[in-house]
Amino acid sequence: MLIRLVEHIDLNEAFAYLNSPTAGAVNFFIGTVRNQTKGKEVLHLDFEAYDAMALTQMEKLANIAMHKWPLVGVAVIHATGAKQPGTPVVLIGVSSAHREASFEACRFLIDELKKSVPIWKKEYFEDNSVWVNAHP
Amino acid sequence: MLLFIIAMNVLLFGITRDITGQSRLTVPADAGVTTVAGLKQWLGMHYPAFKQLQSLAIAVDNDYASDEDTIGPEQEIALIPPVSGG
């Protein structure tokens, strides 16, 4: 498993890690910075992580996926720091013999990461900044 | 019996850092906080702004903890405001 917090996400490195003669399918989900929220222009985002716990929780999710589906490899990589619109900030990569398992595991991993991995996103607008999801 | 009473450090992230202006809090030994529920109660008393948050979880040694879990100064304790990664 490739579990990382990085400054810049390297898609080629993740593909090289997941690609294998036994895997007929490699599935990627790449989350990027959107340039607007509710019609308001986002200048940039700032990602902060509780590094030790984030890595522990990412690894835990990858292990659950490995047990749930017949996978060859799993990569869970999240970027931290200031990010401009269009930049990849999260990468989930899954390889498996057949495509069904990698599609399902990929979806599971990004959905669960968003629920439980301690990483926080602050959106910077022209006139203010907001921690996403913090308030009801 | 010799009893050592030590203050407890709590790591802060995201909006909880902005609210307090600090990256960690110290719960004094005489606060009598020994459980996650007790810590939540103490936080509510001293930082009412935390009550406005969508949620506030407590992590102990890199895992989410339950209200009844016991905590002490030897553990790594952190506040986890609503996460927004991905």
mmCIF file of N, CA and C in Angstrom, chain A residues 48 50 52-53 57 60 78 114-122 131-136, chain B residues 11 13-15 17-18 52-54 59 62-64 76 78 80-86:
data_model
loop_
_atom_site.group_PDB
_atom_site.id
_atom_site.type_symbol
_atom_site.label_atom_id
_atom_site.label_comp_id
_atom_site.label_asym_id
_atom_site.label_seq_id
_atom_site.Cartn_x
_atom_site.Cartn_y
_atom_site.Cartn_z
ATOM 1 N N GLU A 48 -4.805 21.416 5.815
ATOM 2 C CA GLU A 48 -4.037 21.137 7.029
ATOM 3 C C GLU A 48 -4.369 19.706 7.452
ATOM 4 N N TYR A 50 -3.686 16.446 10.413
ATOM 5 C CA TYR A 50 -3.114 15.901 11.640
ATOM 6 C C TYR A 50 -2.344 14.680 11.134
ATOM 7 N N ALA A 52 -0.007 12.310 11.761
ATOM 8 C CA ALA A 52 0.100 10.942 12.298
ATOM 9 C C ALA A 52 -1.245 10.227 12.237
ATOM 10 N N MET A 53 -2.302 10.921 12.654
ATOM 11 C CA MET A 53 -3.614 10.277 12.663
ATOM 12 C C MET A 53 -4.149 10.112 11.244
ATOM 13 N N GLN A 57 -5.359 6.586 9.740
ATOM 14 C CA GLN A 57 -6.729 6.356 9.257
ATOM 15 C C GLN A 57 -6.741 5.990 7.772
ATOM 16 N N LYS A 60 -5.764 2.427 7.600
ATOM 17 C CA LYS A 60 -6.873 1.593 8.081
ATOM 18 C C LYS A 60 -7.901 1.374 6.966
ATOM 19 N N HIS A 78 -2.764 12.225 -0.151
ATOM 20 C CA HIS A 78 -3.421 13.527 0.014
ATOM 21 C C HIS A 78 -2.357 14.617 0.089
ATOM 22 N N LYS A 114 -13.267 11.079 2.999
ATOM 23 C CA LYS A 114 -13.918 12.366 3.238
ATOM 24 C C LYS A 114 -14.664 12.406 4.566
ATOM 25 N N LYS A 115 -15.081 11.231 5.055
ATOM 26 C CA LYS A 115 -15.824 11.180 6.323
ATOM 27 C C LYS A 115 -14.913 11.167 7.546
ATOM 28 N N SER A 116 -13.778 10.494 7.462
ATOM 29 C CA SER A 116 -13.059 10.217 8.712
ATOM 30 C C SER A 116 -11.593 10.626 8.784
ATOM 31 N N VAL A 117 -10.952 10.924 7.664
ATOM 32 C CA VAL A 117 -9.510 11.229 7.756
ATOM 33 C C VAL A 117 -9.330 12.697 8.199
ATOM 34 N N PRO A 118 -8.545 12.922 9.269
ATOM 35 C CA PRO A 118 -8.426 14.274 9.831
ATOM 36 C C PRO A 118 -7.568 15.205 8.978
ATOM 37 N N ILE A 119 -8.221 15.752 7.953
ATOM 38 C CA ILE A 119 -7.628 16.752 7.065
ATOM 39 C C ILE A 119 -8.673 17.847 6.926
ATOM 40 N N TRP A 120 -8.212 19.092 6.947
ATOM 41 C CA TRP A 120 -9.138 20.225 6.920
ATOM 42 C C TRP A 120 -8.776 21.165 5.781
ATOM 43 N N LYS A 121 -9.850 21.714 5.189
ATOM 44 C CA LYS A 121 -9.712 22.570 4.011
ATOM 45 C C LYS A 121 -10.237 23.952 4.353
ATOM 46 N N LYS A 122 -9.425 24.972 4.083
ATOM 47 C CA LYS A 122 -9.867 26.352 4.267
ATOM 48 C C LYS A 122 -9.947 27.003 2.895
ATOM 49 N N TRP A 131 -13.322 27.761 7.013
ATOM 50 C CA TRP A 131 -13.031 26.331 7.182
ATOM 51 C C TRP A 131 -14.260 25.564 6.701
ATOM 52 N N VAL A 132 -14.081 24.715 5.699
ATOM 53 C CA VAL A 132 -15.209 24.009 5.084
ATOM 54 C C VAL A 132 -15.839 23.019 6.073
ATOM 55 N N ASN A 133 -17.174 23.014 6.126
ATOM 56 C CA ASN A 133 -17.972 22.106 6.980
ATOM 57 C C ASN A 133 -17.923 22.404 8.481
ATOM 58 N N ALA A 134 -17.174 23.416 8.905
ATOM 59 C CA ALA A 134 -16.983 23.615 10.347
ATOM 60 C C ALA A 134 -18.281 23.929 11.079
ATOM 61 N N HIS A 135 -19.114 24.768 10.474
ATOM 62 C CA HIS A 135 -20.350 25.185 11.151
ATOM 63 C C HIS A 135 -21.582 24.609 10.439
ATOM 64 N N PRO A 136 -22.665 24.399 11.218
ATOM 65 C CA PRO A 136 -23.878 23.855 10.586
ATOM 66 C C PRO A 136 -24.480 24.854 9.582
ATOM 67 N N LEU B 11 -3.999 18.518 21.462
ATOM 68 C CA LEU B 11 -3.605 19.110 20.175
ATOM 69 C C LEU B 11 -4.825 19.685 19.457
ATOM 70 N N PHE B 13 -6.444 21.507 15.763
ATOM 71 C CA PHE B 13 -6.291 21.640 14.308
ATOM 72 C C PHE B 13 -7.451 22.448 13.741
ATOM 73 N N GLY B 14 -7.229 22.926 12.508
ATOM 74 C CA GLY B 14 -8.292 23.607 11.764
ATOM 75 C C GLY B 14 -8.911 24.744 12.547
ATOM 76 N N ILE B 15 -10.239 24.758 12.564
ATOM 77 C CA ILE B 15 -10.948 25.892 13.167
ATOM 78 C C ILE B 15 -10.722 25.995 14.674
ATOM 79 N N ARG B 17 -7.957 25.776 16.152
ATOM 80 C CA ARG B 17 -6.764 26.617 16.295
ATOM 81 C C ARG B 17 -7.131 28.085 16.162
ATOM 82 N N ASP B 18 -8.002 28.371 15.182
ATOM 83 C CA ASP B 18 -8.412 29.762 14.968
ATOM 84 C C ASP B 18 -9.205 30.287 16.166
ATOM 85 N N GLN B 52 -20.595 25.836 18.835
ATOM 86 C CA GLN B 52 -21.198 26.272 17.567
ATOM 87 C C GLN B 52 -20.789 25.366 16.403
ATOM 88 N N LEU B 53 -19.780 24.523 16.628
ATOM 89 C CA LEU B 53 -19.280 23.685 15.532
ATOM 90 C C LEU B 53 -20.273 22.588 15.187
ATOM 91 N N GLN B 54 -20.201 22.163 13.938
ATOM 92 C CA GLN B 54 -21.045 21.068 13.445
ATOM 93 C C GLN B 54 -20.844 19.802 14.284
ATOM 94 N N ALA B 59 -9.753 12.562 19.536
ATOM 95 C CA ALA B 59 -8.902 11.437 19.129
ATOM 96 C C ALA B 59 -7.921 11.130 20.245
ATOM 97 N N ASN B 62 -4.219 8.621 17.937
ATOM 98 C CA ASN B 62 -4.487 8.497 16.483
ATOM 99 C C ASN B 62 -5.756 7.747 16.096
ATOM 100 N N ASP B 63 -6.671 7.558 17.062
ATOM 101 C CA ASP B 63 -7.950 6.933 16.737
ATOM 102 C C ASP B 63 -9.093 7.702 17.384
ATOM 103 N N TYR B 64 -10.266 7.637 16.759
ATOM 104 C CA TYR B 64 -11.438 8.299 17.340
ATOM 105 C C TYR B 64 -11.801 7.615 18.652
ATOM 106 N N GLU B 76 -1.739 10.735 23.525
ATOM 107 C CA GLU B 76 -1.805 11.876 22.608
ATOM 108 C C GLU B 76 -3.276 12.165 22.336
ATOM 109 N N ALA B 78 -6.289 14.777 20.898
ATOM 110 C CA ALA B 78 -6.482 15.848 19.913
ATOM 111 C C ALA B 78 -7.961 16.117 19.702
ATOM 112 N N ILE B 80 -10.853 16.977 17.027
ATOM 113 C CA ILE B 80 -11.067 16.798 15.592
ATOM 114 C C ILE B 80 -12.365 17.512 15.203
ATOM 115 N N PRO B 81 -12.254 18.761 14.740
ATOM 116 C CA PRO B 81 -13.454 19.436 14.226
ATOM 117 C C PRO B 81 -13.883 18.772 12.916
ATOM 118 N N PRO B 82 -15.060 19.132 12.360
ATOM 119 C CA PRO B 82 -15.542 18.457 11.140
ATOM 120 C C PRO B 82 -14.455 18.417 10.065
ATOM 121 N N VAL B 83 -14.185 17.216 9.566
ATOM 122 C CA VAL B 83 -13.106 17.076 8.580
ATOM 123 C C VAL B 83 -13.614 17.497 7.196
ATOM 124 N N SER B 84 -12.698 17.908 6.328
ATOM 125 C CA SER B 84 -13.104 18.376 4.995
ATOM 126 C C SER B 84 -12.019 18.098 3.959
ATOM 127 N N GLY B 85 -11.345 16.958 4.116
ATOM 128 C CA GLY B 85 -10.338 16.569 3.131
ATOM 129 C C GLY B 85 -10.990 16.058 1.861
ATOM 130 N N GLY B 86 -10.167 15.769 0.882
ATOM 131 C CA GLY B 86 -10.657 15.205 -0.375
ATOM 132 C C GLY B 86 -10.989 16.278 -1.379
#
